[in-house]
PDB file of C-alpha atoms in Angstrom:
ATOM      1  CA  MET B   1       0.000   0.000   0.000  1.00  0.00           C
ATOM      2  CA  SER B   2       1.340   3.434  -0.878  1.00  0.00           C
ATOM      3  CA  TRP B   3       1.743   6.145   1.740  1.00  0.00           C
ATOM      4  CA  GLN B   4      -0.751   8.239  -0.234  1.00  0.00           C
ATOM      5  CA  THR B   5      -3.342   5.476   0.206  1.00  0.00           C
ATOM      6  CA  TYR B   6      -2.889   5.665   3.991  1.00  0.00           C
ATOM      7  CA  VAL B   7      -3.568   9.417   3.866  1.00  0.00           C
ATOM      8  CA  ASP B   8      -6.513   9.152   1.451  1.00  0.00           C
ATOM      9  CA  ASP B   9      -8.208   6.051   2.890  1.00  0.00           C
ATOM     10  CA  HIS B  10      -7.302   6.156   6.595  1.00  0.00           C
ATOM     11  CA  LEU B  11      -6.747   9.809   7.535  1.00  0.00           C
ATOM     12  CA  MET B  12      -9.097  11.647   5.141  1.00  0.00           C
ATOM     13  CA  CYS B  13     -11.807   9.005   5.561  1.00  0.00           C
ATOM     14  CA  ASP B  14     -15.446   9.605   6.484  1.00  0.00           C
ATOM     15  CA  ILE B  15     -15.655   9.723  10.300  1.00  0.00           C
ATOM     16  CA  ASP B  16     -18.496   7.738  11.883  1.00  0.00           C
ATOM     17  CA  GLY B  17     -20.416   7.672   8.581  1.00  0.00           C
ATOM     18  CA  GLN B  18     -21.428  11.290   9.151  1.00  0.00           C
ATOM     19  CA  GLY B  19     -19.801  12.713   6.023  1.00  0.00           C
ATOM     20  CA  GLN B  20     -17.280  14.544   8.203  1.00  0.00           C
ATOM     21  CA  HIS B  21     -13.548  14.278   7.704  1.00  0.00           C
ATOM     22  CA  LEU B  22     -10.290  15.935   8.630  1.00  0.00           C
ATOM     23  CA  THR B  23      -9.481  19.229   6.930  1.00  0.00           C
ATOM     24  CA  ALA B  24      -5.948  18.069   6.064  1.00  0.00           C
ATOM     25  CA  ALA B  25      -3.578  15.205   6.813  1.00  0.00           C
ATOM     26  CA  ALA B  26      -0.031  14.057   6.097  1.00  0.00           C
ATOM     27  CA  ILE B  27       2.624  11.485   6.913  1.00  0.00           C
ATOM     28  CA  VAL B  28       6.042  13.109   7.260  1.00  0.00           C
ATOM     29  CA  GLY B  29       9.412  11.503   7.989  1.00  0.00           C
ATOM     30  CA  HIS B  30      11.315  12.517  11.117  1.00  0.00           C
ATOM     31  CA  ASP B  31      13.688  14.432   8.788  1.00  0.00           C
ATOM     32  CA  GLY B  32      10.812  16.568   7.476  1.00  0.00           C
ATOM     33  CA  SER B  33      10.435  14.763   4.130  1.00  0.00           C
ATOM     34  CA  VAL B  34       6.770  14.488   3.158  1.00  0.00           C
ATOM     35  CA  TRP B  35       5.855  10.841   2.480  1.00  0.00           C
ATOM     36  CA  ALA B  36       2.246  11.648   1.553  1.00  0.00           C
ATOM     37  CA  GLN B  37      -0.242  14.438   2.161  1.00  0.00           C
ATOM     38  CA  SER B  38      -3.721  15.627   1.339  1.00  0.00           C
ATOM     39  CA  SER B  39      -3.986  18.444  -1.203  1.00  0.00           C
ATOM     40  CA  THR B  40      -5.096  20.746   1.627  1.00  0.00           C
ATOM     41  CA  PHE B  41      -2.095  20.130   3.930  1.00  0.00           C
ATOM     42  CA  PRO B  42      -0.064  23.320   4.578  1.00  0.00           C
ATOM     43  CA  GLN B  43       3.502  23.727   3.330  1.00  0.00           C
ATOM     44  CA  ILE B  44       5.487  22.949   6.469  1.00  0.00           C
ATOM     45  CA  LYS B  45       8.829  24.553   7.189  1.00  0.00           C
ATOM     46  CA  PRO B  46      11.949  22.606   8.286  1.00  0.00           C
ATOM     47  CA  GLU B  47      12.146  24.566  11.558  1.00  0.00           C
ATOM     48  CA  GLU B  48       8.538  23.592  12.350  1.00  0.00           C
ATOM     49  CA  ILE B  49       9.434  19.883  12.060  1.00  0.00           C
ATOM     50  CA  THR B  50      12.579  20.499  14.141  1.00  0.00           C
ATOM     51  CA  GLY B  51      10.460  22.099  16.874  1.00  0.00           C
ATOM     52  CA  ILE B  52       7.916  19.270  16.802  1.00  0.00           C
ATOM     53  CA  MET B  53      10.664  16.611  17.005  1.00  0.00           C
ATOM     54  CA  LYS B  54      12.269  18.500  19.900  1.00  0.00           C
ATOM     55  CA  ASP B  55       8.932  18.570  21.742  1.00  0.00           C
ATOM     56  CA  PHE B  56       8.681  14.777  21.416  1.00  0.00           C
ATOM     57  CA  ASP B  57      12.170  14.506  22.973  1.00  0.00           C
ATOM     58  CA  GLU B  58      11.569  17.277  25.529  1.00  0.00           C
ATOM     59  CA  PRO B  59       7.818  17.446  26.281  1.00  0.00           C
ATOM     60  CA  GLY B  60       6.745  21.035  26.932  1.00  0.00           C
ATOM     61  CA  HIS B  61       9.303  22.570  24.545  1.00  0.00           C
ATOM     62  CA  LEU B  62       6.572  24.052  22.303  1.00  0.00           C
ATOM     63  CA  ALA B  63       4.217  25.167  25.093  1.00  0.00           C
ATOM     64  CA  PRO B  64       5.674  28.703  25.507  1.00  0.00           C
ATOM     65  CA  THR B  65       5.828  29.509  21.775  1.00  0.00           C
ATOM     66  CA  GLY B  66       2.983  27.410  20.422  1.00  0.00           C
ATOM     67  CA  LEU B  67       3.023  24.796  17.692  1.00  0.00           C
ATOM     68  CA  HIS B  68       3.504  26.223  14.196  1.00  0.00           C
ATOM     69  CA  LEU B  69       2.368  24.391  11.073  1.00  0.00           C
ATOM     70  CA  GLY B  70       2.694  26.111   7.713  1.00  0.00           C
ATOM     71  CA  GLY B  71       2.943  29.410   9.593  1.00  0.00           C
ATOM     72  CA  THR B  72      -0.318  28.812  11.500  1.00  0.00           C
ATOM     73  CA  LYS B  73       0.074  28.921  15.280  1.00  0.00           C
ATOM     74  CA  TYR B  74      -1.709  26.387  17.487  1.00  0.00           C
ATOM     75  CA  MET B  75      -1.872  26.484  21.270  1.00  0.00           C
ATOM     76  CA  VAL B  76      -0.353  23.255  22.605  1.00  0.00           C
ATOM     77  CA  ILE B  77      -2.831  21.306  24.732  1.00  0.00           C
ATOM     78  CA  GLN B  78      -2.440  18.078  26.657  1.00  0.00           C
ATOM     79  CA  GLY B  79      -0.977  15.230  24.630  1.00  0.00           C
ATOM     80  CA  GLU B  80       0.972  12.107  25.489  1.00  0.00           C
ATOM     81  CA  PRO B  81       4.634  12.943  26.217  1.00  0.00           C
ATOM     82  CA  GLY B  82       6.905  11.449  23.569  1.00  0.00           C
ATOM     83  CA  ALA B  83       3.976  10.025  21.568  1.00  0.00           C
ATOM     84  CA  VAL B  84       1.255  12.583  20.740  1.00  0.00           C
ATOM     85  CA  ILE B  85       1.186  16.379  20.453  1.00  0.00           C
ATOM     86  CA  ARG B  86      -2.184  18.131  20.267  1.00  0.00           C
ATOM     87  CA  GLY B  87      -2.811  21.730  19.287  1.00  0.00           C
ATOM     88  CA  LYS B  88      -5.882  23.962  19.281  1.00  0.00           C
ATOM     89  CA  LYS B  89      -6.758  27.018  17.214  1.00  0.00           C
ATOM     90  CA  GLY B  90     -10.257  28.446  17.492  1.00  0.00           C
ATOM     91  CA  SER B  91     -12.801  25.725  16.756  1.00  0.00           C
ATOM     92  CA  GLY B  92     -10.192  23.490  15.116  1.00  0.00           C
ATOM     93  CA  GLY B  93      -6.835  21.989  15.853  1.00  0.00           C
ATOM     94  CA  VAL B  94      -4.171  19.427  15.073  1.00  0.00           C
ATOM     95  CA  THR B  95      -3.096  16.003  16.329  1.00  0.00           C
ATOM     96  CA  ILE B  96       0.423  14.684  15.639  1.00  0.00           C
ATOM     97  CA  LYS B  97       1.292  11.053  16.417  1.00  0.00           C
ATOM     98  CA  LYS B  98       4.948   9.993  16.407  1.00  0.00           C
ATOM     99  CA  THR B  99       5.907   6.545  15.104  1.00  0.00           C
ATOM    100  CA  SER B 100       9.421   5.102  14.955  1.00  0.00           C
ATOM    101  CA  GLN B 101      10.045   6.625  11.505  1.00  0.00           C
ATOM    102  CA  ALA B 102       7.327   9.191  10.835  1.00  0.00           C
ATOM    103  CA  LEU B 103       4.901  11.809  12.126  1.00  0.00           C
ATOM    104  CA  VAL B 104       1.196  11.373  11.346  1.00  0.00           C
ATOM    105  CA  PHE B 105      -0.627  14.722  11.123  1.00  0.00           C
ATOM    106  CA  GLY B 106      -4.354  15.391  11.236  1.00  0.00           C
ATOM    107  CA  ILE B 107      -5.838  18.902  11.066  1.00  0.00           C
ATOM    108  CA  TYR B 108      -9.532  19.450  11.790  1.00  0.00           C
ATOM    109  CA  GLU B 109     -12.220  22.129  11.912  1.00  0.00           C
ATOM    110  CA  GLU B 110     -15.757  21.942  13.309  1.00  0.00           C
ATOM    111  CA  PRO B 111     -17.949  19.909  13.119  1.00  0.00           C
ATOM    112  CA  VAL B 112     -15.121  17.366  13.578  1.00  0.00           C
ATOM    113  CA  THR B 113     -14.271  17.137  17.290  1.00  0.00           C
ATOM    114  CA  PRO B 114     -10.796  16.902  18.863  1.00  0.00           C
ATOM    115  CA  GLY B 115     -11.650  13.356  19.988  1.00  0.00           C
ATOM    116  CA  GLN B 116     -12.537  12.270  16.444  1.00  0.00           C
ATOM    117  CA  CYS B 117      -9.295  13.710  15.072  1.00  0.00           C
ATOM    118  CA  ASN B 118      -7.291  12.023  17.852  1.00  0.00           C
ATOM    119  CA  MET B 119      -8.977   8.690  17.114  1.00  0.00           C
ATOM    120  CA  VAL B 120      -8.289   8.801  13.349  1.00  0.00           C
ATOM    121  CA  VAL B 121      -4.654   9.951  13.675  1.00  0.00           C
ATOM    122  CA  GLU B 122      -3.701   7.776  16.644  1.00  0.00           C
ATOM    123  CA  ARG B 123      -5.347   4.654  15.210  1.00  0.00           C
ATOM    124  CA  LEU B 124      -3.216   4.903  12.053  1.00  0.00           C
ATOM    125  CA  GLY B 125      -0.142   5.858  14.118  1.00  0.00           C
ATOM    126  CA  ASP B 126      -0.589   2.826  16.395  1.00  0.00           C
ATOM    127  CA  TYR B 127      -0.993   0.592  13.344  1.00  0.00           C
ATOM    128  CA  LEU B 128       2.252   1.931  11.815  1.00  0.00           C
ATOM    129  CA  VAL B 129       4.055   1.412  15.154  1.00  0.00           C
ATOM    130  CA  ASP B 130       2.811  -2.207  15.188  1.00  0.00           C
ATOM    131  CA  GLN B 131       4.219  -2.601  11.641  1.00  0.00           C
ATOM    132  CA  GLY B 132       7.635  -1.369  12.804  1.00  0.00           C
ATOM    133  CA  LEU B 133       7.256   1.934  10.964  1.00  0.00           C
TER     134      LEU B 133
END
């Protein structure tokens, strides 16, 4: 299965049969190389990936400055240290799940809820971890 298929079929999928889905999604290598992304995913900057990777190594690193993605600033909210970073901006937000080789990104806006975004992103992330990726 191609990485693009994971993004299209697993991250940008219909959530709960309600016709709702994430606004944007991507799978990005730890080095910042984009493995696959939705057409709506923002152009991320190398320093943004560096900051995200540092926060996984040193939880709380991004809290003072916020999480930046394609120049958009998200307030960092509770995640799982070393595994998941969550950000909020207005009625939307972002979930980032770290696997051994990649970062799985999901960006959402209402009516999708933070919990739905977390479920979609973390389910794929856990699957990739189980596959040794």
